[in-house]
GROMACS .gro file of C-alpha atoms in nm:
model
  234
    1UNK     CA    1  -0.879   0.786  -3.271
    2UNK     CA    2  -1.273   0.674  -3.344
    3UNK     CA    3  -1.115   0.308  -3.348
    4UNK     CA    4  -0.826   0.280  -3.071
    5UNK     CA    5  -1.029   0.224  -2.805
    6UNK     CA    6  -1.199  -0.075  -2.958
    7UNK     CA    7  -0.916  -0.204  -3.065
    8UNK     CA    8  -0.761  -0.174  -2.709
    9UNK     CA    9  -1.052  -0.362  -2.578
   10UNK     CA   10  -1.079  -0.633  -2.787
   11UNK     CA   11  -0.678  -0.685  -2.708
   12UNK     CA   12  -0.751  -0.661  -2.347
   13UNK     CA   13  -1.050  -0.896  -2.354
   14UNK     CA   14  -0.864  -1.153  -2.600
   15UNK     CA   15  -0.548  -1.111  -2.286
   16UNK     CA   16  -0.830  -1.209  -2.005
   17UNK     CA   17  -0.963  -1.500  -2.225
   18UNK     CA   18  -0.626  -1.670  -2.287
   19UNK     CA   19  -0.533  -1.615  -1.915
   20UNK     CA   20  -0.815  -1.782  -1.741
   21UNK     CA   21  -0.839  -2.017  -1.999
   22UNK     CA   22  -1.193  -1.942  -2.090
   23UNK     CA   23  -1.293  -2.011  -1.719
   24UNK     CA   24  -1.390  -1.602  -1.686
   25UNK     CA   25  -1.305  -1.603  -1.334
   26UNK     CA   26  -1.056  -1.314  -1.406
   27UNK     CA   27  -1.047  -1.000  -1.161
   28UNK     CA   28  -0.863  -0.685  -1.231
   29UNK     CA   29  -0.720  -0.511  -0.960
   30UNK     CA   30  -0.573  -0.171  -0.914
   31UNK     CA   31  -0.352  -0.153  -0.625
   32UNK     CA   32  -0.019   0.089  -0.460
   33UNK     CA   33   0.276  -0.048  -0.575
   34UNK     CA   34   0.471  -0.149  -0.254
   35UNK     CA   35   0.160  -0.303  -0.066
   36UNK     CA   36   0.051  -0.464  -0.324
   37UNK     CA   37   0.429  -0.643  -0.356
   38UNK     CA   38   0.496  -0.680  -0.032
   39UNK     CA   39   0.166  -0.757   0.145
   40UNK     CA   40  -0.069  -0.907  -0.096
   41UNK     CA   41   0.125  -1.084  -0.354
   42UNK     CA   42   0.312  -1.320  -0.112
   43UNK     CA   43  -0.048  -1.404   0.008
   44UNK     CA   44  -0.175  -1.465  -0.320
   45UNK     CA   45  -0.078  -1.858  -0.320
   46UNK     CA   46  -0.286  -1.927  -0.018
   47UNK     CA   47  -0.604  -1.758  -0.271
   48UNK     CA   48  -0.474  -1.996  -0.507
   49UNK     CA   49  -0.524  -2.278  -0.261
   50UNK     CA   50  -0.899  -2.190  -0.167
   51UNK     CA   51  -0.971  -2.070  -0.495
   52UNK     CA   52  -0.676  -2.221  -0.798
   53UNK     CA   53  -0.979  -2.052  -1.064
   54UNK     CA   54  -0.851  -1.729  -1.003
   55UNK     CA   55  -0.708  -1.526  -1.177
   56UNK     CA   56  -0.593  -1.179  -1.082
   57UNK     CA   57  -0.429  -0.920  -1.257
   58UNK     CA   58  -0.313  -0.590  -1.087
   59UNK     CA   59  -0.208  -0.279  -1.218
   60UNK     CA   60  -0.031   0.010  -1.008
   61UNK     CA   61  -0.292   0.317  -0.937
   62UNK     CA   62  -0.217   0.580  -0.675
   63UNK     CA   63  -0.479   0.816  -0.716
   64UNK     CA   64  -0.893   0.737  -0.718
   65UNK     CA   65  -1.016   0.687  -1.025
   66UNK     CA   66  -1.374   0.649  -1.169
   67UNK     CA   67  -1.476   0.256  -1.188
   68UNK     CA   68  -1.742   0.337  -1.499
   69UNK     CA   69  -1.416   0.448  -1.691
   70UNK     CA   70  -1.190   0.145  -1.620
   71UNK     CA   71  -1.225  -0.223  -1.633
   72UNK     CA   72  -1.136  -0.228  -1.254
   73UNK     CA   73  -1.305  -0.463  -1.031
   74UNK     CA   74  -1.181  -0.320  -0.729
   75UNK     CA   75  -0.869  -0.108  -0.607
   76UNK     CA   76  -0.625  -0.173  -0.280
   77UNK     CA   77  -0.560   0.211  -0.167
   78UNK     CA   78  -0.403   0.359   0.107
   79UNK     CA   79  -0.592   0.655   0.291
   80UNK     CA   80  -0.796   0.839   0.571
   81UNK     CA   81  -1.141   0.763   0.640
   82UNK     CA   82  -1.200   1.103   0.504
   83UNK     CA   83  -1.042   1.032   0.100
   84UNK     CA   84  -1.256   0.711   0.150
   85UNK     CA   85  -1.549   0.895   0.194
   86UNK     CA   86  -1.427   1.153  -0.043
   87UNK     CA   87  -1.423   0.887  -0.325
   88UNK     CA   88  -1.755   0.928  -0.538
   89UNK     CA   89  -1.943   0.614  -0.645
   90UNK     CA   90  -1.735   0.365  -0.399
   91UNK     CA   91  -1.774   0.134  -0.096
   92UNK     CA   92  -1.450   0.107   0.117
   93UNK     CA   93  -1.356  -0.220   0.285
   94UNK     CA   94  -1.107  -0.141   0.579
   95UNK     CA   95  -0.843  -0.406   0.577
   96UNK     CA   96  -0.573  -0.257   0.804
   97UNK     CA   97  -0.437   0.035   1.004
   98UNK     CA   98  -0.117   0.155   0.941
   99UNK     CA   99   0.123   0.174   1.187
  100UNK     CA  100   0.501   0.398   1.087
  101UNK     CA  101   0.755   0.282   1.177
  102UNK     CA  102   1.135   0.509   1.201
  103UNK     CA  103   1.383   0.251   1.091
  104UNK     CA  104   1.722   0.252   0.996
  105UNK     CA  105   1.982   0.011   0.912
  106UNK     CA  106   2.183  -0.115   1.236
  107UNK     CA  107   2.494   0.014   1.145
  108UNK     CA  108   2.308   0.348   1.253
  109UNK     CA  109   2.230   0.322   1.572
  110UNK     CA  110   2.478   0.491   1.798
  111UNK     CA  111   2.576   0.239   2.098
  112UNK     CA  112   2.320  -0.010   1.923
  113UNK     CA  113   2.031   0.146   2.138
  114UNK     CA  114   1.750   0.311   2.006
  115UNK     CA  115   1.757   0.709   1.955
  116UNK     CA  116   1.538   0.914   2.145
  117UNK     CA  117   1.270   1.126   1.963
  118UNK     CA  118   1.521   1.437   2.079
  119UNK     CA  119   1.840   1.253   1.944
  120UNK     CA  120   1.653   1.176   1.608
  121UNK     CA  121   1.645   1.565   1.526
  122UNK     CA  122   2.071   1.495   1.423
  123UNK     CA  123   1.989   1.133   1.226
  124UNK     CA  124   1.991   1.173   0.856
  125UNK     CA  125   1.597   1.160   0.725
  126UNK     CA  126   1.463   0.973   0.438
  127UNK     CA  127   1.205   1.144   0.264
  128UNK     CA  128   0.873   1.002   0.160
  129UNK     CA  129   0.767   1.244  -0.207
  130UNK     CA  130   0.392   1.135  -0.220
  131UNK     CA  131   0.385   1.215   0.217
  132UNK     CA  132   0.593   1.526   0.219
  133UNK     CA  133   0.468   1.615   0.615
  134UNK     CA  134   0.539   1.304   0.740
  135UNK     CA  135   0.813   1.354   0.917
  136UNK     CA  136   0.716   1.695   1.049
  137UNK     CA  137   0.362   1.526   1.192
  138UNK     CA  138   0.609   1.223   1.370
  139UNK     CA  139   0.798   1.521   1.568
  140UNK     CA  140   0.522   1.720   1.649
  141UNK     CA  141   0.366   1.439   1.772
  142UNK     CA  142   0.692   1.364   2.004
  143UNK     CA  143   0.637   1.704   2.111
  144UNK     CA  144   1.022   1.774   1.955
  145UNK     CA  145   1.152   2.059   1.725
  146UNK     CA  146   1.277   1.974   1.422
  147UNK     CA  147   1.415   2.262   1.182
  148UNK     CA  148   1.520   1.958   0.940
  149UNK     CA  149   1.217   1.770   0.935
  150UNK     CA  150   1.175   1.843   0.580
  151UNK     CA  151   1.467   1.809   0.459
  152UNK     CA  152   1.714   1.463   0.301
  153UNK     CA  153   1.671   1.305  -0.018
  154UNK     CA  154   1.318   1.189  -0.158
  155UNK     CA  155   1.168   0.907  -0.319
  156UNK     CA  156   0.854   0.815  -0.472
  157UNK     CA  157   0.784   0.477  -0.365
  158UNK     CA  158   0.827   0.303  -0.047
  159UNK     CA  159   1.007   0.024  -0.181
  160UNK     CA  160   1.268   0.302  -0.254
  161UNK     CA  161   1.268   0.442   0.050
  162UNK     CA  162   1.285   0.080   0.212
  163UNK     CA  163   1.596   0.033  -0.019
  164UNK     CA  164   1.750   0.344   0.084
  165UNK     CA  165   1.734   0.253   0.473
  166UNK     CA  166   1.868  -0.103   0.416
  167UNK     CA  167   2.156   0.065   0.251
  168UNK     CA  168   2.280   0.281   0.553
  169UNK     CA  169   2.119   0.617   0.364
  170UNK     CA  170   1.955   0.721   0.665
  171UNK     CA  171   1.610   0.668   0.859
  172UNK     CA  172   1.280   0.608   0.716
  173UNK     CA  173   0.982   0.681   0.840
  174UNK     CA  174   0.742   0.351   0.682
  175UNK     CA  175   0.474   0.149   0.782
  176UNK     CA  176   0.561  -0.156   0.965
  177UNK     CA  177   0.379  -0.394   0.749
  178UNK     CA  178   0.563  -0.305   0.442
  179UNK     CA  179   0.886  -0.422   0.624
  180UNK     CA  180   0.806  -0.731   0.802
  181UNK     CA  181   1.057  -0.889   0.600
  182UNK     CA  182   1.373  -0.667   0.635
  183UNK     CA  183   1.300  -0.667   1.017
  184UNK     CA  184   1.262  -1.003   1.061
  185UNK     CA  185   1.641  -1.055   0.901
  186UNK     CA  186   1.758  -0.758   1.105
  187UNK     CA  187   1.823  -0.558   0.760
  188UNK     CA  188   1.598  -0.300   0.902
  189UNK     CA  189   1.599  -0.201   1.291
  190UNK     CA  190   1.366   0.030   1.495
  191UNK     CA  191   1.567   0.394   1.531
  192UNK     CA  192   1.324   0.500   1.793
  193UNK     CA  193   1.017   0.361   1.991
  194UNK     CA  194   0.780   0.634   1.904
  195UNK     CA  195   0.528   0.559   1.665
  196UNK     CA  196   0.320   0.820   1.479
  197UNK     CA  197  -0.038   0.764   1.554
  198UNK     CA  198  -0.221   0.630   1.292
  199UNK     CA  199  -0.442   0.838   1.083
  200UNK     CA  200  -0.427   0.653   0.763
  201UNK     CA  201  -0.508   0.264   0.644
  202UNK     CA  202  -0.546   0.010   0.359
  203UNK     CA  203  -0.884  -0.042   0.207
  204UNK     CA  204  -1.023  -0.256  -0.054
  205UNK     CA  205  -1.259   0.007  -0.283
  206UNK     CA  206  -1.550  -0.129  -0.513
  207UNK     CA  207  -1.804  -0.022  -0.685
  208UNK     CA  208  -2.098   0.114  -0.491
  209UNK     CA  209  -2.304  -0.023  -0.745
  210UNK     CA  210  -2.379  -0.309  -0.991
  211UNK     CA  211  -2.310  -0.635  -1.031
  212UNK     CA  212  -2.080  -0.837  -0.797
  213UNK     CA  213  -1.907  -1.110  -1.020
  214UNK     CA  214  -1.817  -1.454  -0.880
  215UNK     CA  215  -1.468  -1.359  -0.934
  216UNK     CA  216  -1.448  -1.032  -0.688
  217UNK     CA  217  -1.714  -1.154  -0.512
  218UNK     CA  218  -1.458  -1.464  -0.371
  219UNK     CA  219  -1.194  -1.235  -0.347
  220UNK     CA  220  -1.431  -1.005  -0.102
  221UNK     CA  221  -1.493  -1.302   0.088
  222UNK     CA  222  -1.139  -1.419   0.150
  223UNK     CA  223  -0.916  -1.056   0.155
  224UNK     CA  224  -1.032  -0.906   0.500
  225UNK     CA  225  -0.972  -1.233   0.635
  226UNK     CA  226  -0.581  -1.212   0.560
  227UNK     CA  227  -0.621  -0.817   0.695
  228UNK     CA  228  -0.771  -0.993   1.002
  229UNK     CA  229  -0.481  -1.227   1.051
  230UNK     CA  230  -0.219  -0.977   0.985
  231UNK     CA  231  -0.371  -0.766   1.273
  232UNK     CA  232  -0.395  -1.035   1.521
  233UNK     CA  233   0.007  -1.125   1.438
  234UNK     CA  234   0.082  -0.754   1.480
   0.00000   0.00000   0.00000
């Protein structure tokens, strides 16, 4: 037990070595699973343009964590302003707002029109596990009752719940920048043309203190400009 830990770090710091090839321009990032998939790594190559140096390694973390316990560099995390502030020790960098989306595949869609927020009360609801109200807060915000809000199968991730729409299981309730993709191929269509405000976003979280290393300190300087872009093509 004394000796695990060192062990473990030596392994780990042997692991960032041999990948950057000695160059130490290595950056650890902790990230959600689906954004960082979806969103960031098919933007990584254009980082590897500006910057081919780089390397960076991500690792899936949902929940804040303490920085001064990990070897993270930074974290991509999806919140309110509130958890941001919430999160001890930190500086949040807003990248983007989120913006949910109900989608369904085509095959749904009654007449191939959109539902209205009334007629969505009868369409068969995917459920999101780690945002259990979401659906509930998108019909209250339509000003709609929904007895069966809650209820339909539930999934952890949204790449699950993404899969489960494709596949004709029923209507998810996701943000729109997680399936840019799927809508663009017309895998995914828009079951209604209400959108739940947004209350929540992506941020990039570092360290509220010490040293900013050339590696993350790049990577500061070139992420919100992709979150930028993103917004101005939304």
């Amino acid at each position: 037990r004394q000796i695990a830990p060192r062990l473990q770090a030596l392994e780990r710091d042997t692991l960032e070595v041999m990948s950057g090839q000695g160059a130490g321009q290595t950056l650890m990032l902790a990230a959600v699973p689906t954004f960082a998939s979806r969103w960031l790594i098919p933007r990584l190559p254009q980082l590897a343009q500006v910057h081919p140096e780089l390397v960076v390694h991500i690792e899936v973390r949902t929940r804040p964590f303490l920085f001064a316990e990990s070897d993270f560099d930074a974290a991509l995390y999806a919140g309110t302003s509130q958890q941001m502030h919430n999160w001890a020790g930190t500086r949040a960098h807003l990248l983007l707002h989120e913006q949910l989306l109900a989608v369904c595949a085509p095959a749904l869609l009654p007449s191939a029109r959109m539902c209205t927020p009334g007629e969505m009360t009868a369409m068969p609801l995917l459920q999101q596990s780690t945002r259990p109200q979401a659906w509930r807060q998108w019909f209250q915000s339509a000003s709609v009752a929904a007895p069966q809000a809650l209820a339909g199968p539930r999934y952890e991730l949204f790449s699950m719940t993404v899969a489960a729409a494709v596949h004709g299981m029923g209507v998810a309730l996701v943000p729109r920048l997680l399936i840019e993709q799927e809508l663009a191929g017309g895998q995914l269509v828009q079951a209604c043309d209400h959108v739940l405000a947004p209350e929540r976003a992506y941020y990039l979280v570092t360290p509220e203190h010490g040293t900013v290393k050339p590696a993350l300190a790049d990577f500061l300087a070139w992420l919100p400009q992709q979150g930028s872009a993103h917004a101005a093509q939304a």
